[in-house]
Tab-separated table of C-alpha atoms in Angstrom:
chain	number	residue	atom	x	y	z
A	64	UNK	CA	-4.294	-17.367	29.254
A	65	UNK	CA	-6.353	-19.448	26.717
A	66	UNK	CA	-5.151	-21.079	23.631
A	67	UNK	CA	-6.474	-18.490	21.397
A	68	UNK	CA	-4.055	-15.868	22.831
A	69	UNK	CA	-1.090	-18.142	23.465
A	70	UNK	CA	-0.973	-19.807	20.042
A	71	UNK	CA	1.013	-16.835	18.515
A	72	UNK	CA	3.137	-16.265	21.627
A	73	UNK	CA	1.433	-12.795	22.115
A	74	UNK	CA	3.298	-10.667	24.543
A	75	UNK	CA	0.841	-9.735	27.399
A	76	UNK	CA	3.340	-9.702	30.350
A	77	UNK	CA	4.271	-6.412	32.132
A	78	UNK	CA	7.599	-4.974	31.157
A	79	UNK	CA	9.706	-1.842	31.840
A	80	UNK	CA	10.230	-0.990	28.192
A	81	UNK	CA	7.219	0.550	26.553
A	82	UNK	CA	5.791	-1.686	23.857
A	83	UNK	CA	6.398	-0.917	20.053
A	84	UNK	CA	3.598	0.978	18.208
A	85	UNK	CA	4.398	-0.824	15.073
A	86	UNK	CA	7.003	-3.082	13.206
A	87	UNK	CA	8.478	-2.459	9.926
A	88	UNK	CA	10.619	-4.374	7.430
A	89	UNK	CA	12.422	-3.066	4.335
A	90	UNK	CA	13.975	-4.218	1.210
A	91	UNK	CA	17.617	-3.991	0.403
A	92	UNK	CA	16.553	-1.265	-2.303
A	93	UNK	CA	13.205	0.234	-2.342
A	94	UNK	CA	12.627	-0.247	-5.911
A	95	UNK	CA	8.690	-0.400	-6.304
A	96	UNK	CA	6.646	2.727	-5.865
A	97	UNK	CA	4.503	0.946	-3.436
A	98	UNK	CA	4.382	0.101	0.157
A	99	UNK	CA	2.220	-2.255	2.290
A	100	UNK	CA	0.562	-1.629	5.685
A	101	UNK	CA	-1.637	-3.650	7.956
A	102	UNK	CA	-3.050	-1.660	10.757
A	103	UNK	CA	-5.318	-4.516	12.479
A	104	UNK	CA	-2.904	-7.459	12.600
A	105	UNK	CA	-1.240	-6.514	15.853
A	106	UNK	CA	-0.926	-9.517	18.183
A	107	UNK	CA	0.081	-7.540	21.530
A	108	UNK	CA	-2.527	-7.931	24.181
A	109	UNK	CA	-1.533	-5.996	27.321
A	110	UNK	CA	-2.218	-7.410	30.491
A	111	UNK	CA	-4.345	-4.371	31.465
A	112	UNK	CA	-6.814	-5.418	28.488
A	113	UNK	CA	-6.775	-9.068	29.496
A	114	UNK	CA	-7.661	-8.413	33.020
A	115	UNK	CA	-10.680	-6.138	32.228
A	116	UNK	CA	-12.161	-7.788	29.276
A	117	UNK	CA	-15.488	-9.755	29.460
A	118	UNK	CA	-14.269	-11.901	26.337
A	119	UNK	CA	-12.251	-15.107	25.755
A	120	UNK	CA	-9.254	-15.345	23.532
A	121	UNK	CA	-11.113	-16.173	20.335
A	122	UNK	CA	-13.818	-13.648	20.926
A	123	UNK	CA	-11.362	-10.666	21.622
A	124	UNK	CA	-9.320	-11.597	18.546
A	125	UNK	CA	-12.607	-11.612	16.270
A	126	UNK	CA	-11.694	-8.122	15.178
A	127	UNK	CA	-7.907	-8.696	14.705
A	128	UNK	CA	-6.800	-9.029	10.786
A	129	UNK	CA	-5.075	-12.245	11.821
A	130	UNK	CA	-1.990	-13.169	9.772
A	131	UNK	CA	-2.557	-10.391	7.233
A	132	UNK	CA	0.919	-9.065	7.950
A	133	UNK	CA	2.340	-12.423	7.170
A	134	UNK	CA	0.393	-12.782	4.007
A	135	UNK	CA	1.933	-9.451	2.692
A	136	UNK	CA	5.486	-10.086	4.126
A	137	UNK	CA	7.134	-11.071	0.659
A	138	UNK	CA	6.627	-7.216	-0.095
A	139	UNK	CA	10.374	-6.869	0.850
A	140	UNK	CA	11.339	-9.607	-1.641
A	141	UNK	CA	9.985	-7.507	-4.402
A	142	UNK	CA	11.180	-4.083	-3.399
A	143	UNK	CA	8.634	-2.579	-1.149
A	144	UNK	CA	8.396	-1.783	2.549
A	145	UNK	CA	5.777	-3.305	4.938
A	146	UNK	CA	4.497	-1.593	8.248
A	147	UNK	CA	2.177	-3.251	10.509
A	148	UNK	CA	0.614	-2.602	13.973
A	149	UNK	CA	2.239	-4.000	16.903
A	150	UNK	CA	-0.730	-3.659	19.406
A	151	UNK	CA	-3.992	-5.491	19.178
A	152	UNK	CA	-6.970	-3.655	17.363
A	153	UNK	CA	-9.072	-4.346	20.563
A	154	UNK	CA	-6.733	-2.032	22.490
A	155	UNK	CA	-6.593	0.741	19.857
A	156	UNK	CA	-7.710	1.012	16.324
A	157	UNK	CA	-5.177	2.528	13.936
A	158	UNK	CA	-7.969	2.746	11.192
A	159	UNK	CA	-10.080	5.198	13.035
A	160	UNK	CA	-9.657	9.096	13.476
A	161	UNK	CA	-8.186	10.074	16.939
A	162	UNK	CA	-11.270	11.880	17.692
A	163	UNK	CA	-13.616	8.870	17.086
A	164	UNK	CA	-14.054	8.621	21.051
A	165	UNK	CA	-17.074	6.556	21.926
A	166	UNK	CA	-19.132	8.273	24.892
A	167	UNK	CA	-20.573	4.749	25.772
A	168	UNK	CA	-17.104	3.443	26.594
A	169	UNK	CA	-15.157	6.412	27.559
A	170	UNK	CA	-15.836	8.548	30.616
A	171	UNK	CA	-15.553	12.131	30.297
A	172	UNK	CA	-16.384	12.318	26.621
A	173	UNK	CA	-19.416	14.600	25.762
A	174	UNK	CA	-22.258	12.907	24.015
A	175	UNK	CA	-21.875	14.982	20.888
A	176	UNK	CA	-22.945	13.638	17.427
A	177	UNK	CA	-20.368	10.710	16.748
A	178	UNK	CA	-19.798	8.920	13.574
A	179	UNK	CA	-21.821	5.813	12.621
A	180	UNK	CA	-18.857	3.490	13.192
A	181	UNK	CA	-18.224	4.943	16.756
A	182	UNK	CA	-21.880	4.918	17.670
A	183	UNK	CA	-21.811	1.105	16.493
A	184	UNK	CA	-19.091	0.422	18.991
A	185	UNK	CA	-16.152	0.626	16.652
A	186	UNK	CA	-14.466	3.812	17.439
A	187	UNK	CA	-10.641	4.478	17.931
A	188	UNK	CA	-11.039	2.457	21.313
A	189	UNK	CA	-13.551	-0.196	20.204
A	190	UNK	CA	-16.320	-0.948	22.676
A	191	UNK	CA	-17.629	-4.135	20.724
A	192	UNK	CA	-16.223	-7.149	18.764
A	193	UNK	CA	-18.062	-9.317	16.309
A	194	UNK	CA	-21.549	-10.181	17.364
A	195	UNK	CA	-21.938	-7.033	19.434
A	196	UNK	CA	-20.084	-8.449	22.158
A	197	UNK	CA	-18.720	-5.788	24.793
A	198	UNK	CA	-15.050	-6.012	25.163
A	199	UNK	CA	-14.873	-4.509	28.654
A	200	UNK	CA	-16.514	-4.683	32.074
A	201	UNK	CA	-17.577	-1.054	32.554
A	202	UNK	CA	-15.869	1.916	30.979
A	203	UNK	CA	-12.408	3.457	30.609
A	204	UNK	CA	-11.259	6.741	31.532
A	205	UNK	CA	-10.539	9.660	29.136
A	206	UNK	CA	-6.910	9.915	30.285
A	207	UNK	CA	-6.281	6.260	29.413
A	208	UNK	CA	-7.920	6.639	26.009
A	209	UNK	CA	-5.623	9.426	25.261
A	210	UNK	CA	-2.586	7.595	26.337
A	211	UNK	CA	-3.496	4.794	23.946
A	212	UNK	CA	-3.763	7.231	21.065
A	213	UNK	CA	-0.519	9.105	21.924
A	214	UNK	CA	1.487	5.964	22.459
A	215	UNK	CA	0.223	3.908	19.550
A	216	UNK	CA	-1.910	5.640	17.091
A	217	UNK	CA	-0.054	8.922	16.436
A	218	UNK	CA	3.266	7.323	16.115
A	219	UNK	CA	1.914	4.731	13.545
A	220	UNK	CA	0.455	7.669	11.459
A	221	UNK	CA	3.390	9.794	11.858
A	222	UNK	CA	5.751	6.934	10.425
A	223	UNK	CA	3.246	6.146	7.688
A	224	UNK	CA	3.324	9.748	6.590
A	225	UNK	CA	7.087	9.584	6.496
A	226	UNK	CA	7.133	6.633	4.543
A	227	UNK	CA	4.765	7.904	1.984
A	228	UNK	CA	6.711	11.363	1.712
A	229	UNK	CA	9.891	9.099	1.149
A	230	UNK	CA	8.112	7.067	-1.509
A	231	UNK	CA	7.144	10.237	-3.323
A	232	UNK	CA	10.822	11.543	-3.163
A	233	UNK	CA	12.171	8.259	-4.393
A	234	UNK	CA	9.555	7.309	-7.229
A	235	UNK	CA	7.591	10.616	-7.939
A	236	UNK	CA	4.384	8.973	-6.463
A	237	UNK	CA	3.543	6.172	-4.242
A	238	UNK	CA	0.796	3.667	-3.594
A	239	UNK	CA	-0.118	2.441	-0.254
A	240	UNK	CA	-1.836	-0.805	-0.143
A	241	UNK	CA	-3.781	-0.866	3.215
A	242	UNK	CA	-4.230	-4.479	3.781
A	243	UNK	CA	-7.277	-5.916	5.872
A	244	UNK	CA	-9.241	-9.083	6.163
A	245	UNK	CA	-13.079	-9.352	6.350
A	246	UNK	CA	-15.289	-11.980	8.067
A	247	UNK	CA	-17.335	-14.416	5.740
A	248	UNK	CA	-20.452	-13.660	7.287
A	249	UNK	CA	-20.201	-9.952	6.367
A	250	UNK	CA	-19.702	-11.040	2.717
A	251	UNK	CA	-22.678	-13.546	3.023
A	252	UNK	CA	-24.801	-10.596	4.342
A	253	UNK	CA	-23.816	-8.438	1.420
A	254	UNK	CA	-23.613	-10.384	-1.620
A	255	UNK	CA	-25.805	-13.531	-3.126
A	256	UNK	CA	-23.353	-16.606	-3.368
A	257	UNK	CA	-22.899	-16.510	-7.037
A	258	UNK	CA	-21.469	-12.995	-6.752
A	259	UNK	CA	-19.527	-13.182	-3.491
A	260	UNK	CA	-16.185	-11.621	-3.776
A	261	UNK	CA	-12.869	-12.853	-2.275
A	262	UNK	CA	-11.258	-9.349	-2.426
A	263	UNK	CA	-12.772	-6.009	-2.046
A	264	UNK	CA	-10.715	-3.052	-3.382
A	265	UNK	CA	-11.552	0.360	-1.616
A	266	UNK	CA	-10.632	3.640	-3.069
A	267	UNK	CA	-13.217	5.855	-1.207
A	268	UNK	CA	-15.159	5.928	-4.560
A	269	UNK	CA	-12.089	7.578	-6.191
A	270	UNK	CA	-11.193	9.978	-3.581
A	271	UNK	CA	-8.025	8.066	-2.123
A	272	UNK	CA	-6.609	6.501	-5.158
A	273	UNK	CA	-6.145	7.175	-8.931
A	274	UNK	CA	-8.427	5.199	-11.052
A	275	UNK	CA	-5.584	3.585	-13.041
A	276	UNK	CA	-4.000	2.073	-9.959
A	277	UNK	CA	-7.147	0.741	-8.926
A	278	UNK	CA	-7.640	-1.057	-12.292
A	279	UNK	CA	-4.078	-2.465	-12.350
A	280	UNK	CA	-4.678	-3.987	-8.789
A	281	UNK	CA	-7.959	-5.245	-9.656
A	282	UNK	CA	-6.212	-6.920	-12.718
A	283	UNK	CA	-3.594	-8.634	-10.484
A	284	UNK	CA	-6.031	-10.159	-8.193
A	285	UNK	CA	-8.550	-11.046	-11.083
A	286	UNK	CA	-5.576	-12.739	-12.910
A	287	UNK	CA	-4.676	-14.941	-9.946
A	288	UNK	CA	-8.405	-16.160	-10.005
A	289	UNK	CA	-9.857	-13.914	-7.234
A	290	UNK	CA	-13.381	-12.443	-7.622
A	291	UNK	CA	-13.192	-8.941	-6.865
A	292	UNK	CA	-15.733	-6.103	-6.061
A	293	UNK	CA	-15.032	-2.468	-5.425
A	294	UNK	CA	-15.917	-0.237	-2.431
A	295	UNK	CA	-18.887	-2.279	-1.100
A	296	UNK	CA	-19.299	-2.782	1.803
A	297	UNK	CA	-15.625	-1.340	2.708
A	298	UNK	CA	-14.502	1.680	0.647
A	299	UNK	CA	-11.943	2.665	3.180
A	300	UNK	CA	-11.616	4.330	6.546
A	301	UNK	CA	-9.184	6.747	8.329
A	302	UNK	CA	-5.922	5.488	6.729
A	303	UNK	CA	-7.464	5.963	3.245
A	304	UNK	CA	-8.959	9.362	4.212
A	305	UNK	CA	-5.898	10.765	5.955
A	306	UNK	CA	-3.062	9.556	3.819
A	307	UNK	CA	-4.896	9.272	0.471
A	308	UNK	CA	-4.409	12.374	-1.630
A	309	UNK	CA	-4.016	11.356	-5.344
A	310	UNK	CA	-3.736	14.952	-6.575
A	311	UNK	CA	-0.409	15.140	-4.452
A	312	UNK	CA	0.844	11.873	-5.700
A	313	UNK	CA	-0.029	9.840	-2.653
A	314	UNK	CA	-2.446	7.057	-3.288
A	315	UNK	CA	-4.103	4.627	-0.914
A	316	UNK	CA	-5.994	1.737	-1.995
A	317	UNK	CA	-7.706	-0.500	0.824
A	318	UNK	CA	-7.402	-4.288	0.372
A	319	UNK	CA	-9.986	-6.458	2.093
A	320	UNK	CA	-9.501	-10.330	1.888
A	321	UNK	CA	-12.149	-13.051	2.744
A	322	UNK	CA	-10.519	-14.417	5.779
A	323	UNK	CA	-12.330	-17.726	5.477
A	324	UNK	CA	-10.027	-18.377	2.474
A	325	UNK	CA	-6.875	-18.985	4.781
A	326	UNK	CA	-8.365	-18.842	8.288
A	327	UNK	CA	-10.297	-20.934	10.657
A	328	UNK	CA	-12.446	-18.136	11.765
A	329	UNK	CA	-13.715	-19.931	14.865
A	330	UNK	CA	-10.388	-20.691	16.227
A	331	UNK	CA	-8.189	-17.768	14.747
A	332	UNK	CA	-5.543	-20.021	13.357
A	333	UNK	CA	-4.673	-20.920	9.822
A	334	UNK	CA	-6.714	-23.371	8.037
A	335	UNK	CA	-5.761	-26.207	5.733
A	336	UNK	CA	-5.670	-23.903	2.735
A	337	UNK	CA	-3.392	-21.543	4.337
A	338	UNK	CA	0.014	-22.839	2.766
A	339	UNK	CA	-1.374	-22.658	-0.846
A	340	UNK	CA	-3.053	-19.284	-0.118
A	341	UNK	CA	0.480	-17.917	0.941
A	342	UNK	CA	1.878	-19.045	-2.314
A	343	UNK	CA	-1.003	-17.352	-4.095
A	344	UNK	CA	-0.627	-14.162	-2.110
A	345	UNK	CA	3.143	-13.942	-2.929
A	346	UNK	CA	2.216	-13.774	-6.685
A	347	UNK	CA	-0.363	-11.113	-5.892
A	348	UNK	CA	2.358	-8.919	-3.971
A	349	UNK	CA	4.773	-9.523	-6.747
A	350	UNK	CA	2.041	-8.223	-9.193
A	351	UNK	CA	1.165	-5.294	-6.953
A	352	UNK	CA	4.872	-4.078	-6.778
A	353	UNK	CA	4.777	-3.935	-10.519
A	354	UNK	CA	2.062	-1.352	-10.835
A	355	UNK	CA	3.200	1.522	-12.924
A	356	UNK	CA	1.491	4.355	-11.355
A	357	UNK	CA	-1.213	6.730	-12.501
A	358	UNK	CA	0.422	8.542	-15.260
């Protein structure tokens, strides 16, 4: 296995026990009306994937939100739970709808109209990584795709719903911060240098999160020196759409971080700024847990 997969001690060996769908950590007391999630930071690469991929370690990890779960790990110190994926995004994408099956990758899927994301190769079972590089030699079977969804996608969203229900029960309403990272090249293509943000907050243009919550979160990031943009080019995907219901006191705000601020993107490892950035993010998390809600 190459260094990009080995550096984080990724568990890719065969095991009699089924791999976990997610990991979660909890504070001693859930005192803040928020929770944090990272659906793309999973670092488990099954041997079946590694045997079939066309890519090296850095390439296959290029769609992983590397270290995002660690950036938000201080959540439990400030009274909020954290849930994050165990399985790699290249194996199954937890921020896509389970029906977003790519007929160009999965055999037995009818070529009905697909979403723009799925058609571009980024369905619930991704076909491509950054740079339009194909993940697999050949195609995968429909049964295999459905097994991945059943084993990893469905349990994650069931647990996320339980946590949001519990948050509403405890606090009257709950805010889920759905945490991601974005490649610098996407920002360079979307913004002129003078306006390039470090953070993009997505509320699906008001559909997934109350406006007051969005404004409070933006103030937290801006107060710590981040340039913030809203919704463009990332407004929120399946997690926001499925779990964000402001009228039911369930808010989802997607957080996208410019990964070049803390990551060597070419080698998928922390850069020299990582320790200072972690300290900065601890202050962000502390601020986000003090959000007072939409009322």
